[in-house]
Coordinates of C-alpha atoms in Angstrom, one line a residue:
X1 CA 47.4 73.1 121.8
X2 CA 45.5 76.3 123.5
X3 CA 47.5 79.2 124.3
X4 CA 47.1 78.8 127.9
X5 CA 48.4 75.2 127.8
X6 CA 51.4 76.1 126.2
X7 CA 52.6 78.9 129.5
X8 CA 51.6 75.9 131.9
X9 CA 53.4 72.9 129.7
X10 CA 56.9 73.9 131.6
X11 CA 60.1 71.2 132.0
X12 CA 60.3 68.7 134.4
X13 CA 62.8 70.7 136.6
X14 CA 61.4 74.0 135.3
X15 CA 59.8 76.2 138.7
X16 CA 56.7 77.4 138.4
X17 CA 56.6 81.5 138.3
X18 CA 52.6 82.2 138.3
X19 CA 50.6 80.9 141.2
X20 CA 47.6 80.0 139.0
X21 CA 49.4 76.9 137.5
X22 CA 49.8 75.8 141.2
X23 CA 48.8 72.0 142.2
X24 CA 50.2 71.6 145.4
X25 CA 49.1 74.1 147.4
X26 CA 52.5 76.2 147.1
X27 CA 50.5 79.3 146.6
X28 CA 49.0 79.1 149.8
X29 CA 52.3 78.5 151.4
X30 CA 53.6 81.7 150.0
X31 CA 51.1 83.9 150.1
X32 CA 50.7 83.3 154.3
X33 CA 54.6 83.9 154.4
X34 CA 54.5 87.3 152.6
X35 CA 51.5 88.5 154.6
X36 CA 53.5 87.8 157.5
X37 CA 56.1 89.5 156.6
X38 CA 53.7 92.3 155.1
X39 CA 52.5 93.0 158.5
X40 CA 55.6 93.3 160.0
X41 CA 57.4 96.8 161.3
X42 CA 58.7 98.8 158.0
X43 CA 61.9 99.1 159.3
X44 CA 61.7 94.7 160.3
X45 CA 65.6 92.9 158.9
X46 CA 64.3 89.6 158.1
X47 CA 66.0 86.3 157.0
X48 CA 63.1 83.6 156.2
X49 CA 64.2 80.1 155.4
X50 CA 62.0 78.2 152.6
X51 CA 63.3 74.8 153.8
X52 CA 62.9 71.5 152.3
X53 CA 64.6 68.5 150.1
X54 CA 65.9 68.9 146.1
X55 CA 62.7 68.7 143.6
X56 CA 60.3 69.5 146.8
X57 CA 59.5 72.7 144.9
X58 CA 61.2 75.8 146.9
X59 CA 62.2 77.3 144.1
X60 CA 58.4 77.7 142.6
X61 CA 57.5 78.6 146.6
X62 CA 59.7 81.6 146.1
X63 CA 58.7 82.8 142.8
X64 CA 55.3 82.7 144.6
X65 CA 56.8 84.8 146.8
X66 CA 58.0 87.3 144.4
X67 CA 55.4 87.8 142.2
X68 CA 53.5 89.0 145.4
X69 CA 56.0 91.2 146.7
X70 CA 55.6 92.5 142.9
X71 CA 52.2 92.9 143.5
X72 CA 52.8 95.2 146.2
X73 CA 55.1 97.2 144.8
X74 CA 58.6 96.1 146.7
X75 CA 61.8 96.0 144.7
X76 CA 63.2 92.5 144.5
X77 CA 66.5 90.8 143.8
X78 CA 67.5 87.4 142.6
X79 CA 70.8 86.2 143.4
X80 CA 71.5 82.3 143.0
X81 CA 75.1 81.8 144.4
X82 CA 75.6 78.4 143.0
X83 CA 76.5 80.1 139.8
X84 CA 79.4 80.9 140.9
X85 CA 82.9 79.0 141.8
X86 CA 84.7 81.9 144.1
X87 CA 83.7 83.8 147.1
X88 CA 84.8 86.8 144.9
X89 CA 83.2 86.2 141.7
X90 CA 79.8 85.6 144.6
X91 CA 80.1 88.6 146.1
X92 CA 80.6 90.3 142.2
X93 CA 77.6 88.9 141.8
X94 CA 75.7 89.7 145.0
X95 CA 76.3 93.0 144.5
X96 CA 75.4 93.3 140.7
X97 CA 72.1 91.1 141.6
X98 CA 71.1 94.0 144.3
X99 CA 72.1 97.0 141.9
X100 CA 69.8 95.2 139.0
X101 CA 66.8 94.8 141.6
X102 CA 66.9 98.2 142.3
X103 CA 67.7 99.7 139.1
X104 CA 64.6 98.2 137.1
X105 CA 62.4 98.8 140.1
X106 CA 62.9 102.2 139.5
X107 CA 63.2 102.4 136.0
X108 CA 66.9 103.5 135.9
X109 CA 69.2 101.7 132.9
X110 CA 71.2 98.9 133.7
X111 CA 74.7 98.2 132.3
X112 CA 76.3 94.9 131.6
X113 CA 78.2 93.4 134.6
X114 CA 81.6 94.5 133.6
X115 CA 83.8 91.3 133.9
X116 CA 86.9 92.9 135.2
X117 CA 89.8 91.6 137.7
X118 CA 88.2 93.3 140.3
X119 CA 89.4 91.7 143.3
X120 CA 92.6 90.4 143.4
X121 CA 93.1 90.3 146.9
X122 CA 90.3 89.6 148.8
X123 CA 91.9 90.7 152.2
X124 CA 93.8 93.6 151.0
X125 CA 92.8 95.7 148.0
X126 CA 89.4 95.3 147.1
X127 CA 88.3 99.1 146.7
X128 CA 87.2 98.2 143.2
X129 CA 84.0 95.8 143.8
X130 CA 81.4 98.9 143.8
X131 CA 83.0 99.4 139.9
X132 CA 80.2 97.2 138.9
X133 CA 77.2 98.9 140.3
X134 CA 75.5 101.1 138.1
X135 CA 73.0 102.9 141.0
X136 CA 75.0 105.1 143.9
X137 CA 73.2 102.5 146.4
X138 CA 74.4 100.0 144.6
X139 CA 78.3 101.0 145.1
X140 CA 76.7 101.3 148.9
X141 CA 76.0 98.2 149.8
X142 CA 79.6 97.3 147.7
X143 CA 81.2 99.3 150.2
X144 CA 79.4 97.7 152.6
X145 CA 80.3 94.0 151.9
X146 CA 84.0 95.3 152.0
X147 CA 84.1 97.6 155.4
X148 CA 84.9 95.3 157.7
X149 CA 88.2 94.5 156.0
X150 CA 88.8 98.2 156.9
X151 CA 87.4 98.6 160.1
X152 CA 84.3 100.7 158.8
X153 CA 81.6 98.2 159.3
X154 CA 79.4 100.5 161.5
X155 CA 79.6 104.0 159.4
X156 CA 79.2 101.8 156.5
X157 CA 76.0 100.1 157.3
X158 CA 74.8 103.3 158.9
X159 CA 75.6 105.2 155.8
X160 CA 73.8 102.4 153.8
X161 CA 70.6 102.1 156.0
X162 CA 70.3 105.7 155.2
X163 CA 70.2 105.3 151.8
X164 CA 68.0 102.6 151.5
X165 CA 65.4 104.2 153.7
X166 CA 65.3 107.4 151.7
X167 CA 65.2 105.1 147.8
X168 CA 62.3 102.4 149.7
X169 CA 60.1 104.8 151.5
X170 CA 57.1 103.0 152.6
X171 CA 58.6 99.4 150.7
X172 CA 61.2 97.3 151.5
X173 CA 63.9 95.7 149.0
X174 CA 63.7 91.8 149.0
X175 CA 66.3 89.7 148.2
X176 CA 65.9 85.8 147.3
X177 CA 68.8 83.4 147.8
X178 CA 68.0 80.5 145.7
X179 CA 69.5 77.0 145.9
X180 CA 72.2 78.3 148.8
X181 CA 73.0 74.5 149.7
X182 CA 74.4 73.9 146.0
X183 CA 76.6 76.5 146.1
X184 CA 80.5 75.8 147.0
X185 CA 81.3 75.2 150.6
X186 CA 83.0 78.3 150.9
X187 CA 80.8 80.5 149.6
X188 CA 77.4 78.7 151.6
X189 CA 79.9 79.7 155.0
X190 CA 80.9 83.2 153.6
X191 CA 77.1 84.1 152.3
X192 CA 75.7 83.1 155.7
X193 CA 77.7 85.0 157.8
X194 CA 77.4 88.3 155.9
X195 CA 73.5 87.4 156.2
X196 CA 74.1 87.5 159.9
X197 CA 76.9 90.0 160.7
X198 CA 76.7 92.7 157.9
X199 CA 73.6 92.2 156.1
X200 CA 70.9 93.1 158.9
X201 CA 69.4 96.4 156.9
X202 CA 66.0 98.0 157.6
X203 CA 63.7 97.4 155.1
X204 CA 65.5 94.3 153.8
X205 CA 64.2 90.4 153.7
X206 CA 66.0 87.7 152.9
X207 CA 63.7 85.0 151.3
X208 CA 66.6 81.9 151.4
X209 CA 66.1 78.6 149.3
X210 CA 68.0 76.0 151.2
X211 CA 68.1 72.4 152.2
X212 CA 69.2 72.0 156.1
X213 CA 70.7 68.7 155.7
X214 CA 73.3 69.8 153.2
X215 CA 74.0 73.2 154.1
X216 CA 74.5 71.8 158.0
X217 CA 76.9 68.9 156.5
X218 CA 78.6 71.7 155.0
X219 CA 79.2 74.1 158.3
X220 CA 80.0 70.9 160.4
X221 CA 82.6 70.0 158.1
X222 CA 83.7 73.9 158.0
X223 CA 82.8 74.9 161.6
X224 CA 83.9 71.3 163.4
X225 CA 82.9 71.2 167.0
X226 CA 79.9 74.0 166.5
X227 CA 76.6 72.5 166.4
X228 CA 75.9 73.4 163.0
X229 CA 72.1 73.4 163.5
X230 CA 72.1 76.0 166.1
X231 CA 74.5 78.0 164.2
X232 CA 71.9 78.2 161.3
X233 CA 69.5 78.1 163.6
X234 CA 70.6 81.7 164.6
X235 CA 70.7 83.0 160.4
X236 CA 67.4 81.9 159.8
X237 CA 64.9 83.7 161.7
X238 CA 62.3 82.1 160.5
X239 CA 62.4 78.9 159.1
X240 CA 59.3 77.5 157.1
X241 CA 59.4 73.9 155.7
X242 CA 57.8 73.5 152.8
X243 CA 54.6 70.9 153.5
X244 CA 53.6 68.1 152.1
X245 CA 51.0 67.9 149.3
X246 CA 47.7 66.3 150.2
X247 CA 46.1 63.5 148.1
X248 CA 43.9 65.5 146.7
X249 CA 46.6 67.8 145.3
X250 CA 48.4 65.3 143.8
X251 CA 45.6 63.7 142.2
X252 CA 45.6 67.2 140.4
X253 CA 49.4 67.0 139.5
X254 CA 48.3 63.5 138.3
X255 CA 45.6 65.2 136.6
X256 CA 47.4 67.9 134.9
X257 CA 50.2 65.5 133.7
X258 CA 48.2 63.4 132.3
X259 CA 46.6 66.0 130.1
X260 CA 49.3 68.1 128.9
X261 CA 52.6 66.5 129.3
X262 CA 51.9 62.4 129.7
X263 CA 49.4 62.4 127.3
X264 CA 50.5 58.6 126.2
X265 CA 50.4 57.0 129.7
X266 CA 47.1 54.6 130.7
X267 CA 45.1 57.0 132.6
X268 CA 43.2 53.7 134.2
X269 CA 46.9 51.9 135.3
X270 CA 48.7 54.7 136.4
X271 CA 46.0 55.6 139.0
X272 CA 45.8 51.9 139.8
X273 CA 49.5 52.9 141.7
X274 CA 49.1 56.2 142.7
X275 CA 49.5 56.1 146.1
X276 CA 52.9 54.3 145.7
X277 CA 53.9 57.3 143.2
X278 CA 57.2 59.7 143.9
X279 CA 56.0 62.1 146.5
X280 CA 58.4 64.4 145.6
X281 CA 57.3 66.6 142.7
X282 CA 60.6 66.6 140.2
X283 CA 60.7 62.8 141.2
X284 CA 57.0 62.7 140.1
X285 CA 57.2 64.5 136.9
X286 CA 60.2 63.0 136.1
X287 CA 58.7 59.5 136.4
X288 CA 55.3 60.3 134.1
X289 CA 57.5 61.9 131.6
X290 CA 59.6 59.0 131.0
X291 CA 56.7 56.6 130.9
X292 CA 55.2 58.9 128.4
X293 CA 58.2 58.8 126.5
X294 CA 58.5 54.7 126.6
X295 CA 55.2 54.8 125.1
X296 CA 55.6 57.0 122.1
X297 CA 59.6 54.8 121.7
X298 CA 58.8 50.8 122.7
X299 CA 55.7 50.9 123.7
X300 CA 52.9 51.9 120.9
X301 CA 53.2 49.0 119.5
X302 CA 51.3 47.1 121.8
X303 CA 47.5 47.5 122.3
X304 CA 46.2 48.1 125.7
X305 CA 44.6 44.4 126.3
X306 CA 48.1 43.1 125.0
X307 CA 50.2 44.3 128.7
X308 CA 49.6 44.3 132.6
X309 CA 50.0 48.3 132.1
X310 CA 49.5 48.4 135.9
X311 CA 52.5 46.1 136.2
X312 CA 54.7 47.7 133.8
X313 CA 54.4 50.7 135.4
X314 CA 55.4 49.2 138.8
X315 CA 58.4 47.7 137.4
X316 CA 59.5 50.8 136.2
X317 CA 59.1 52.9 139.6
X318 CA 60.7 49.8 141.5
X319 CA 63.8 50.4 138.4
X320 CA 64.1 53.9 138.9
X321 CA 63.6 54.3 142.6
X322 CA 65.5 50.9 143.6
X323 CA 67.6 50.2 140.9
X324 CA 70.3 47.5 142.8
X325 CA 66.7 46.2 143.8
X326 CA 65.5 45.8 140.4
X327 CA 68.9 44.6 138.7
X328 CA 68.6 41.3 141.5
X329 CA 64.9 40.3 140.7
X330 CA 65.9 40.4 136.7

């Protein structure tokens, strides 16, 4: 295997991180968001929605993202909230994401996120979160999160807005909230809401990784009689859905599959059902992986006049798509 196959040969639910192994036309998705918001006012506070279902690919769409804002120069931060099972132990780890984006933009050391019992009273005492920043802006924006328990919010953020203005300069710090809709209830409510109320900085965009459906399931059942859409509606600023592939782009993805990953599937049968393939692209990988990996267990013994390959492979979408479906026809 050539060197370069072996950076493009990802998972099936690995994200893609460089926009030249891009099929489906995610690149250009991200690269007209981030000169949008490159030609914005310096001193813009942005939240940008990368919408769309699980497996659709936001998570590549963002890296995209990223490695452009790289590119330019801007500091970035990753913070993926589903990690965590607490609204304290997510705002630990807000805080330590935004102190390690801005630490090895500039070069500074980073510490280990000390694991202490920092907040044991989220309403009362909780003086200790900026512990685990290692930068003095990163103990800011601690302080910030924390102010309006003490009725500081607007010195804080004041206070804060300085800061960042005079460590950015002419950049801006991005932030990118992955997978938001996966995280726990309370903490997709709590993260939201200090998007909206605390969060709006100078300089800083929010680049947010979500599916509507869930995260509005989750404020109805939180929120009640507020229309949950129009509540997000007002988060998100701006809201891009993620579009789907053409044809020809996923003849590509076919394409690529084919020749690195499902090297075993019937080039001729598969694109005999292409157009009734997944059009998701997880679902899609997922489904030419596991007919790959039929062939190499059951399948190799047969020749290729032996079986309706076309078929076979039918019968095996219709079982993994429809499986009630498929268990009443057998």
């Amino acid at each position: 295997m050539k060197k370069d196959e072996v950076k493009n040969n990802t998972g099936v639910d690995d994200p893609l991180i460089d926009p030249a192994d891009d099929c489906l036309d995610r690149d250009n998705f991200a690269k007209r968001i981030f000169i949008l918001i490159d030609n914005t006012p310096l001193d813009s506070h942005l939240r940008v929605g990368i919408l769309g279902d699980w497996g659709s690919g936001k998570t590549t769409a963002m890296n995209f993202i990223k490695h452009y804002c790289q590119e330019k120069g801007h500091p970035v931060a990753m913070f993926h909230p589903w990690q965590f099972h607490s609204r304290e132990d997510a705002w630990k780890g807000f805080v330590a994401s935004l102190d390690k984006g801005l630490a090895t933009w500039r070069s500074l050391p980073i510490g280990n996120f000390r694991r202490k019992r920092i907040i044991k009273d989220f309403s009362g005492k909780a003086r200790k979160l900026a512990e685990i920043a290692d930068t003095k802006i990163g103990k800011a924006i601690a302080e910030l999160i924390l102010s309006p328990l003490e009725n500081l919010l607007n010195e804080t953020k004041k206070n804060v807005s300085r800061d960042l203005k005079n460590i950015l300069q002419d950049k801006r710090l991005y932030i990118f909230i992955d997978d938001l809709d996966r995280a726990e209830p309370e903490i997709v409510y709590d993260m939201l809401m200090l998007l909206n109320e605390i969060f709006d900085l100078y300089q800083c965009i929010f680049i947010i990784g979500l599916d509507t459906k869930t995260v509005s399931d989750v404020l109805k059942n939180k929120l009640g009689y507020i229309n949950s859409k129009e509540f997000l509606d007002k988060i998100i600023n701006w809201p891009f859905e993620l579009p789907m592939p053409s044809n020809f782009d996923w003849n590509e993805l076919l394409d690529k599959e084919l020749e690195q990953t499902a090297l075993s599937v019937i080039k001729d049968a598969i694109n005999g059902i292409k157009d009734v393939l997944p059009k998701n692209p997880r679902k899609f990988k997922h489904y030419l992986r596991y007919l790959n990996s039929l062939h190499k267990g059951f399948l190799s013994r047969f020749a290729k006049e032996e079986l309706d390959w076309k078929m076979l492979y039918l019968a095996q979408l219709l079982r993994i798509e429809f499986p009630d479906v498929f268990k009443s026809l057998m």
